Structure formats: C-alpha cells, structure tokens
C-alpha cells in the first residue's frame, strides 16, 4: 500500500527472495517409486492377460504404452501419420486432454515440455500389434479416422476407460 500511495519508491515485495525448499531425505522413496512401475513378471502377466482380451483397441494401447513408455494421453493423440513403419518410429508431438472424462470431449495440446516432443523407436512386436489393429478396423469397416486409436465411430477412447480396462485385467 505504501508503494501504491508513493510513500516509498521501491516496494519490498519486488526485491523479495524466497528460497526453494530443500528436499528431505526419505528412506522409503525407492519403495514409493517402485509402486509406480511393474516388475518384469508383472508386465508379462499383464500382457498375457491383455492378449486374451477381445478389445483390440485397448490391447494394442497396452502394448504400445508398455513397450515405449509413452503416456496414455500421448498414445490416444497419435494419428496414423505419426507412425513410420519403414523406419519403425513414432513421432510424439501432442497429447490428448480429456474434458470431464467424456468420450469425444477432448482437445489435442502440445506436451507440457519441449523434451516431451520426441521420436520413439518401436520394435517388431509393436509394429505387428499396430498393423493388426489397423487391419482389424479396416475389416470391421470402422469409421475412417485419422486417430490410430479411433474406435468404431472414429473417436479415441478416454484414459479413464483404459484405466478401467487395465484394472479388469488385474482382476483376472
């Protein structure tokens, strides 16, 4: 208020320095981080259960995410043009931001950081799964869509639906 009323020339708030809080050593941090990732045996079991499921769209998404480390929003934002089968790479340039977890209500946004824009190598297993998905959609006469994971109507699913799919695999 004093600066606004010209009682002082420099507001103390302009020169204020707030030091960043230092991280504290947490002995169990590895245990917490470990909960975020699957062990090799757990991943094999998840992929085995996914292979038995009839939902080709989610089955392919699980493989793609597991083998590349991409985020679900990045996977569902993929367009067919982002994949180069000859070079076996995928361009990550966008992510899908869902609105209220309602199917079809989303927007494509750039990733949060420049480092998230990247090219990912894919192996033969992922290439095979993606080609199978595209052929399946063609044979079933699904709506033409630019999205790799466009469903029967051409719209990508929600991340919430993928999470429910993965939880159902875990219950088997």
XYZ file of C-alpha atoms in Angstrom:
172
model
C 0.000 0.000 0.000
C 2.885 2.329 0.814
C 4.319 1.859 -2.691
C 0.905 2.419 -4.280
C 0.465 5.694 -2.418
C 4.072 6.790 -3.208
C 5.151 6.817 0.442
C 8.103 4.629 -0.619
C 9.779 4.368 -4.033
C 10.516 0.638 -4.120
C 8.140 -1.996 -2.891
C 9.858 -4.532 -0.618
C 7.905 -7.231 -2.458
C 9.893 -6.529 -5.656
C 13.185 -7.472 -4.031
C 11.813 -10.342 -2.005
C 13.704 -13.622 -2.346
C 12.018 -16.826 -1.243
C 14.451 -19.748 -1.134
C 13.269 -23.045 -2.564
C 12.511 -25.669 -0.006
C 15.165 -28.367 0.018
C 14.034 -31.925 -0.459
C 14.318 -34.030 2.631
C 15.974 -37.421 2.508
C 13.255 -40.014 2.629
C 14.446 -43.512 3.346
C 11.463 -45.187 1.701
C 11.456 -43.170 -1.525
C 12.509 -46.226 -3.565
C 9.542 -48.142 -2.190
C 7.146 -45.384 -3.244
C 8.658 -45.062 -6.726
C 8.636 -48.838 -7.108
C 4.860 -48.855 -6.720
C 4.569 -46.822 -9.933
C 6.179 -49.453 -12.156
C 5.579 -53.092 -12.929
C 8.224 -55.717 -12.355
C 9.145 -57.842 -15.372
C 6.974 -60.763 -14.234
C 4.030 -58.426 -13.563
C 4.369 -56.870 -17.023
C 4.474 -60.303 -18.678
C 1.316 -61.275 -16.797
C -0.435 -58.039 -17.794
C 0.468 -58.520 -21.466
C -0.583 -62.183 -21.307
C -3.994 -61.199 -19.939
C -4.294 -58.375 -22.493
C -3.610 -60.853 -25.319
C -6.612 -62.910 -24.219
C -8.962 -59.924 -24.231
C -11.221 -59.282 -27.232
C -10.832 -55.484 -27.170
C -8.177 -54.980 -29.865
C -8.060 -51.218 -29.336
C -7.114 -51.359 -25.655
C -4.967 -54.446 -26.145
C -2.851 -52.540 -28.663
C -2.732 -49.443 -26.435
C -1.410 -51.510 -23.511
C 1.364 -52.953 -25.676
C 2.271 -49.577 -27.157
C 2.444 -47.888 -23.753
C 4.319 -50.787 -22.144
C 6.936 -51.057 -24.896
C 7.521 -47.333 -25.474
C 6.895 -45.693 -22.110
C 4.608 -43.122 -23.682
C 1.802 -41.643 -21.627
C -1.799 -42.727 -22.320
C -2.733 -39.210 -23.482
C 0.161 -39.277 -25.941
C -0.890 -42.699 -27.248
C -4.535 -41.711 -27.755
C -3.478 -38.490 -29.506
C -1.474 -40.461 -32.086
C -2.538 -40.145 -35.663
C -1.698 -42.720 -38.303
C 0.611 -40.167 -39.892
C 2.734 -40.123 -36.695
C 3.905 -43.687 -37.349
C 6.617 -44.612 -39.834
C 6.506 -48.380 -40.203
C 9.540 -48.489 -42.515
C 11.811 -46.675 -40.046
C 9.977 -48.204 -37.040
C 9.490 -44.875 -35.263
C 6.652 -42.866 -33.755
C 6.621 -39.067 -33.548
C 5.231 -37.733 -30.253
C 4.128 -34.123 -30.796
C 0.846 -33.859 -28.913
C -1.224 -35.201 -26.085
C -4.931 -35.670 -25.570
C -6.511 -33.611 -22.812
C -9.910 -35.053 -21.947
C -12.707 -32.847 -20.751
C -14.686 -34.389 -17.894
C -13.658 -37.934 -18.957
C -16.437 -37.926 -21.542
C -15.705 -39.824 -24.746
C -15.315 -37.468 -27.680
C -14.814 -34.412 -25.485
C -11.100 -33.737 -25.722
C -8.576 -31.395 -27.200
C -5.142 -32.035 -28.611
C -2.498 -29.980 -26.881
C 1.272 -29.790 -27.125
C 3.148 -31.755 -24.476
C 3.920 -29.920 -21.246
C 7.620 -29.559 -22.054
C 9.758 -29.347 -25.193
C 11.575 -32.517 -24.116
C 8.284 -34.410 -24.371
C 8.314 -33.820 -28.138
C 10.315 -36.792 -29.313
C 10.751 -39.682 -31.707
C 10.379 -43.158 -30.220
C 11.777 -46.332 -31.742
C 9.352 -49.230 -31.859
C 10.195 -52.892 -32.162
C 8.655 -55.583 -34.331
C 6.130 -56.619 -31.672
C 4.637 -53.116 -31.517
C 4.703 -52.785 -35.319
C 2.839 -56.100 -35.599
C 0.229 -55.087 -32.980
C -0.411 -51.683 -34.591
C -0.689 -53.168 -38.092
C -3.087 -55.792 -36.743
C -5.221 -53.037 -35.183
C -5.347 -51.067 -38.435
C -6.245 -54.192 -40.432
C -8.890 -55.166 -37.864
C -10.510 -51.724 -38.103
C -10.481 -51.946 -41.905
C -12.024 -55.446 -41.985
C -14.706 -54.482 -39.456
C -15.498 -51.389 -41.544
C -14.989 -48.971 -38.678
C -15.359 -45.258 -39.305
C -12.305 -43.841 -41.061
C -10.358 -41.766 -38.575
C -7.017 -40.014 -38.547
C -6.524 -41.282 -34.980
C -4.685 -44.555 -34.530
C -6.952 -45.434 -31.605
C -10.181 -44.170 -33.150
C -12.973 -46.600 -32.274
C -15.959 -47.718 -34.390
C -17.092 -44.104 -34.575
C -13.561 -42.757 -35.181
C -13.226 -41.214 -31.717
C -10.348 -42.118 -29.368
C -11.343 -43.606 -26.008
C -10.828 -41.856 -22.697
C -7.875 -42.505 -20.453
C -10.370 -43.416 -17.736
C -11.673 -46.232 -19.961
C -8.114 -47.509 -20.480
C -7.550 -47.447 -16.716
C -10.734 -49.478 -16.208
C -9.560 -51.944 -18.858
C -6.215 -52.390 -17.090
C -7.924 -52.833 -13.727
C -10.131 -55.534 -15.247
C -7.004 -57.343 -16.445
C -5.655 -57.245 -12.922
C -8.785 -58.909 -11.533
C -8.457 -61.938 -13.806
